[in-house]
Amino acid sequence: MFPGFRLALPPKRWFKDNYNADFLEDRKLGLQAFLQNLVAHKDIAHCLAVREFLCLDDPPGPFDSLEESRAFCETLEDTNYRFQKELLEKQKEVDSLRKLLSEKQLRIDTLESRIRALCSHPEEALRLSEPGGEPAPQVEAPVPGADPEVLDDESRASDRPCCRLPEPQSPASDIEVAEVAYDAED
């Protein structure tokens, strides 16, 4: 097929041990060099028979042998198991964080409702003087659904009022203070 092309194969052994490690290594290296020289020649590399024999157009894949297929499947199974385990751990962490978030949101909503209740009745939070010089009784508005234990020491309001009101323009003696009676059913 290629008369002008001369490549020598590595020598065979006829009378000694063919399974000697040194001989096998030398033979393997010689065969690899032969194949590399064969493929490096441009006329031979384009020959259809050589390409089919060496599987140059269709290189072997991971499923060409049963042993390789099993090893590949075991690797995929191990990877799948590891990913499922990591996913389960992440899902537990997400559920825990969602629960914590809902608890914090409930606490924020409770605090906001208490603040709105205090700000909606600011006249009850102010202390106005009566004409006689004695302070008017301070009335606290009940907050529906508010639990006094919800607020801890860090979140309790200081003695400052939560809402700032404009100062009255007339003196305190001109203001009439009326007692506000709350019905228990309201």
mmCIF file of C-alpha atoms in Angstrom:
data_model
loop_
_atom_site.group_PDB
_atom_site.id
_atom_site.type_symbol
_atom_site.label_atom_id
_atom_site.label_comp_id
_atom_site.label_asym_id
_atom_site.label_seq_id
_atom_site.Cartn_x
_atom_site.Cartn_y
_atom_site.Cartn_z
ATOM 1 C CA MET A 1 0.000 0.000 0.000
ATOM 2 C CA PHE A 2 2.862 2.355 0.882
ATOM 3 C CA PRO A 3 5.974 0.854 -0.782
ATOM 4 C CA GLY A 4 8.299 3.781 -0.103
ATOM 5 C CA PHE A 5 7.554 3.802 3.627
ATOM 6 C CA ARG A 6 9.755 1.582 5.808
ATOM 7 C CA LEU A 7 9.157 1.376 9.579
ATOM 8 C CA ALA A 8 10.544 -1.401 11.706
ATOM 9 C CA LEU A 9 8.480 -3.024 14.420
ATOM 10 C CA PRO A 10 10.208 -3.700 17.728
ATOM 11 C CA PRO A 11 11.891 -7.134 17.810
ATOM 12 C CA LYS A 12 10.111 -10.232 19.131
ATOM 13 C CA ARG A 13 11.606 -12.856 21.404
ATOM 14 C CA TRP A 14 11.778 -16.415 20.147
ATOM 15 C CA PHE A 15 13.780 -18.346 22.743
ATOM 16 C CA LYS A 16 13.568 -16.434 26.037
ATOM 17 C CA ASP A 17 10.773 -15.483 28.439
ATOM 18 C CA ASN A 18 8.253 -13.271 26.617
ATOM 19 C CA TYR A 19 6.795 -12.080 29.956
ATOM 20 C CA ASN A 20 9.975 -10.568 31.323
ATOM 21 C CA ALA A 21 9.137 -7.063 32.673
ATOM 22 C CA ASP A 22 12.108 -5.378 30.976
ATOM 23 C CA PHE A 23 11.324 -7.013 27.622
ATOM 24 C CA LEU A 24 7.626 -6.060 27.850
ATOM 25 C CA GLU A 25 8.460 -2.442 28.690
ATOM 26 C CA ASP A 26 10.920 -2.175 25.763
ATOM 27 C CA ARG A 27 8.415 -3.792 23.376
ATOM 28 C CA LYS A 28 5.605 -1.491 24.552
ATOM 29 C CA LEU A 29 7.744 1.629 24.039
ATOM 30 C CA GLY A 30 8.803 0.352 20.589
ATOM 31 C CA LEU A 31 5.175 -0.258 19.547
ATOM 32 C CA GLN A 32 4.144 3.198 20.757
ATOM 33 C CA ALA A 33 6.970 4.782 18.739
ATOM 34 C CA PHE A 34 5.930 2.741 15.675
ATOM 35 C CA LEU A 35 2.302 3.915 15.933
ATOM 36 C CA GLN A 36 3.326 7.533 16.468
ATOM 37 C CA ASN A 37 5.554 7.429 13.378
ATOM 38 C CA LEU A 38 2.739 5.766 11.438
ATOM 39 C CA VAL A 39 0.191 8.446 12.333
ATOM 40 C CA ALA A 40 2.736 11.239 11.764
ATOM 41 C CA HIS A 41 3.068 10.266 8.077
ATOM 42 C CA LYS A 42 0.450 12.343 6.229
ATOM 43 C CA ASP A 43 -0.394 9.787 3.505
ATOM 44 C CA ILE A 44 -0.815 6.935 5.971
ATOM 45 C CA ALA A 45 -2.790 9.051 8.449
ATOM 46 C CA HIS A 46 -5.375 9.835 5.719
ATOM 47 C CA CYS A 47 -5.763 6.226 4.585
ATOM 48 C CA LEU A 48 -9.255 4.904 5.439
ATOM 49 C CA ALA A 49 -8.026 1.403 6.395
ATOM 50 C CA VAL A 50 -5.464 2.811 8.856
ATOM 51 C CA ARG A 51 -7.981 5.245 10.336
ATOM 52 C CA GLU A 52 -10.526 2.448 10.904
ATOM 53 C CA PHE A 53 -7.939 0.051 12.355
ATOM 54 C CA LEU A 54 -6.591 2.636 14.804
ATOM 55 C CA CYS A 55 -10.105 4.010 15.570
ATOM 56 C CA LEU A 56 -8.955 7.544 14.782
ATOM 57 C CA ASP A 57 -12.438 8.676 13.725
ATOM 58 C CA ASP A 58 -14.277 6.904 16.555
ATOM 59 C CA PRO A 59 -12.068 6.835 19.659
ATOM 60 C CA PRO A 60 -13.063 4.444 22.441
ATOM 61 C CA GLY A 61 -15.412 5.845 25.070
ATOM 62 C CA PRO A 62 -16.057 4.995 28.708
ATOM 63 C CA PHE A 63 -18.661 2.356 27.796
ATOM 64 C CA ASP A 64 -16.510 0.279 25.438
ATOM 65 C CA SER A 65 -15.802 -2.350 28.084
ATOM 66 C CA LEU A 66 -18.003 -3.719 30.843
ATOM 67 C CA GLU A 67 -15.396 -3.010 33.507
ATOM 68 C CA GLU A 68 -15.074 0.644 32.473
ATOM 69 C CA SER A 69 -18.858 1.000 32.396
ATOM 70 C CA ARG A 70 -19.206 -0.378 35.923
ATOM 71 C CA ALA A 71 -16.493 1.899 37.261
ATOM 72 C CA PHE A 72 -18.141 4.895 35.598
ATOM 73 C CA CYS A 73 -21.569 3.971 37.020
ATOM 74 C CA GLU A 74 -20.131 3.516 40.521
ATOM 75 C CA THR A 75 -18.552 6.948 40.310
ATOM 76 C CA LEU A 76 -21.878 8.449 39.247
ATOM 77 C CA GLU A 77 -23.702 6.666 42.088
ATOM 78 C CA ASP A 78 -21.199 7.951 44.652
ATOM 79 C CA THR A 79 -21.485 11.486 43.310
ATOM 80 C CA ASN A 80 -25.291 11.271 43.317
ATOM 81 C CA TYR A 81 -25.352 10.017 46.928
ATOM 82 C CA ARG A 82 -23.015 12.812 48.056
ATOM 83 C CA PHE A 83 -25.110 15.476 46.302
ATOM 84 C CA GLN A 84 -28.356 14.132 47.806
ATOM 85 C CA LYS A 85 -26.813 14.171 51.277
ATOM 86 C CA GLU A 86 -25.592 17.764 50.816
ATOM 87 C CA LEU A 87 -29.021 18.772 49.488
ATOM 88 C CA LEU A 88 -30.743 17.295 52.550
ATOM 89 C CA GLU A 89 -28.382 19.176 54.884
ATOM 90 C CA LYS A 90 -28.968 22.445 53.020
ATOM 91 C CA GLN A 91 -32.743 21.864 53.080
ATOM 92 C CA LYS A 92 -32.649 21.405 56.876
ATOM 93 C CA GLU A 93 -30.641 24.613 57.209
ATOM 94 C CA VAL A 94 -33.119 26.511 55.005
ATOM 95 C CA ASP A 95 -36.069 25.219 57.051
ATOM 96 C CA SER A 96 -34.354 26.269 60.284
ATOM 97 C CA LEU A 97 -33.646 29.743 58.908
ATOM 98 C CA ARG A 98 -37.237 30.117 57.676
ATOM 99 C CA LYS A 99 -38.554 29.228 61.141
ATOM 100 C CA LEU A 100 -36.196 31.743 62.748
ATOM 101 C CA LEU A 101 -37.242 34.376 60.214
ATOM 102 C CA SER A 102 -40.945 33.846 60.921
ATOM 103 C CA GLU A 103 -40.331 34.125 64.680
ATOM 104 C CA LYS A 104 -38.412 37.376 64.210
ATOM 105 C CA GLN A 105 -41.078 38.732 61.847
ATOM 106 C CA LEU A 106 -43.797 37.965 64.413
ATOM 107 C CA ARG A 107 -41.793 39.803 67.055
ATOM 108 C CA ILE A 108 -41.305 42.791 64.728
ATOM 109 C CA ASP A 109 -45.032 42.880 63.924
ATOM 110 C CA THR A 110 -45.903 42.813 67.637
ATOM 111 C CA LEU A 111 -43.495 45.649 68.388
ATOM 112 C CA GLU A 112 -44.799 47.706 65.464
ATOM 113 C CA SER A 113 -48.398 47.289 66.626
ATOM 114 C CA ARG A 114 -47.454 48.448 70.133
ATOM 115 C CA ILE A 115 -45.647 51.470 68.725
ATOM 116 C CA ARG A 116 -48.615 52.341 66.488
ATOM 117 C CA ALA A 117 -50.973 52.022 69.463
ATOM 118 C CA LEU A 118 -48.815 54.352 71.548
ATOM 119 C CA CYS A 119 -48.493 56.858 68.708
ATOM 120 C CA SER A 120 -52.201 56.826 67.867
ATOM 121 C CA HIS A 121 -53.095 58.089 71.374
ATOM 122 C CA PRO A 122 -50.284 60.573 72.056
ATOM 123 C CA GLU A 123 -52.392 62.754 74.341
ATOM 124 C CA GLU A 124 -52.392 59.924 76.848
ATOM 125 C CA ALA A 125 -48.629 59.798 76.898
ATOM 126 C CA LEU A 126 -48.233 63.502 77.708
ATOM 127 C CA ARG A 127 -48.481 64.853 81.207
ATOM 128 C CA LEU A 128 -50.377 68.080 81.330
ATOM 129 C CA SER A 129 -50.680 70.193 84.424
ATOM 130 C CA GLU A 130 -54.084 70.954 85.864
ATOM 131 C CA PRO A 131 -54.945 74.532 86.888
ATOM 132 C CA GLY A 132 -54.280 73.601 90.530
ATOM 133 C CA GLY A 133 -50.667 72.713 89.812
ATOM 134 C CA GLU A 134 -51.044 68.953 90.263
ATOM 135 C CA PRO A 135 -50.207 66.701 87.353
ATOM 136 C CA ALA A 136 -53.130 65.163 85.531
ATOM 137 C CA PRO A 137 -53.449 61.422 85.921
ATOM 138 C CA GLN A 138 -51.716 59.542 83.140
ATOM 139 C CA VAL A 139 -53.947 57.013 81.428
ATOM 140 C CA GLU A 140 -52.414 54.136 79.476
ATOM 141 C CA ALA A 141 -54.345 52.810 76.541
ATOM 142 C CA PRO A 142 -54.710 49.051 76.502
ATOM 143 C CA VAL A 143 -53.156 47.430 73.445
ATOM 144 C CA PRO A 144 -55.305 44.594 72.152
ATOM 145 C CA GLY A 145 -53.384 41.341 71.852
ATOM 146 C CA ALA A 146 -50.215 42.827 73.299
ATOM 147 C CA ASP A 147 -48.262 40.682 75.704
ATOM 148 C CA PRO A 148 -46.084 42.625 78.162
ATOM 149 C CA GLU A 149 -43.570 39.761 78.240
ATOM 150 C CA VAL A 150 -42.871 40.097 74.505
ATOM 151 C CA LEU A 151 -40.571 43.038 75.071
ATOM 152 C CA ASP A 152 -37.254 42.177 76.645
ATOM 153 C CA ASP A 153 -34.900 44.586 78.397
ATOM 154 C CA GLU A 154 -33.183 45.585 75.148
ATOM 155 C CA SER A 155 -36.377 46.452 73.300
ATOM 156 C CA ARG A 156 -38.260 48.301 76.069
ATOM 157 C CA ALA A 157 -38.791 51.954 75.325
ATOM 158 C CA SER A 158 -36.888 54.407 77.438
ATOM 159 C CA ASP A 159 -38.634 57.217 79.279
ATOM 160 C CA ARG A 160 -38.694 59.225 76.055
ATOM 161 C CA PRO A 161 -42.074 59.440 74.316
ATOM 162 C CA CYS A 162 -42.346 57.451 71.104
ATOM 163 C CA CYS A 163 -43.986 60.292 69.192
ATOM 164 C CA ARG A 164 -43.093 63.937 69.302
ATOM 165 C CA LEU A 165 -46.023 66.317 69.543
ATOM 166 C CA PRO A 166 -45.948 70.040 68.981
ATOM 167 C CA GLU A 167 -45.812 72.059 72.157
ATOM 168 C CA PRO A 168 -49.133 73.664 73.111
ATOM 169 C CA GLN A 169 -49.296 77.320 72.083
ATOM 170 C CA SER A 170 -51.411 78.440 75.010
ATOM 171 C CA PRO A 171 -50.419 78.143 78.653
ATOM 172 C CA ALA A 172 -51.397 75.005 80.539
ATOM 173 C CA SER A 173 -53.918 76.916 82.683
ATOM 174 C CA ASP A 174 -56.070 77.563 79.613
ATOM 175 C CA ILE A 175 -56.335 73.847 78.778
ATOM 176 C CA GLU A 176 -59.155 71.871 80.246
ATOM 177 C CA VAL A 177 -58.320 68.276 80.990
ATOM 178 C CA ALA A 178 -61.096 65.779 80.687
ATOM 179 C CA GLU A 179 -60.964 62.350 82.179
ATOM 180 C CA VAL A 180 -61.265 59.631 79.632
ATOM 181 C CA ALA A 181 -63.242 56.633 80.668
ATOM 182 C CA TYR A 182 -62.541 53.400 78.851
ATOM 183 C CA ASP A 183 -65.135 50.742 78.585
ATOM 184 C CA ALA A 184 -63.659 47.297 79.288
ATOM 185 C CA GLU A 185 -65.464 45.864 76.280
ATOM 186 C CA ASP A 186 -63.739 48.220 73.785
#
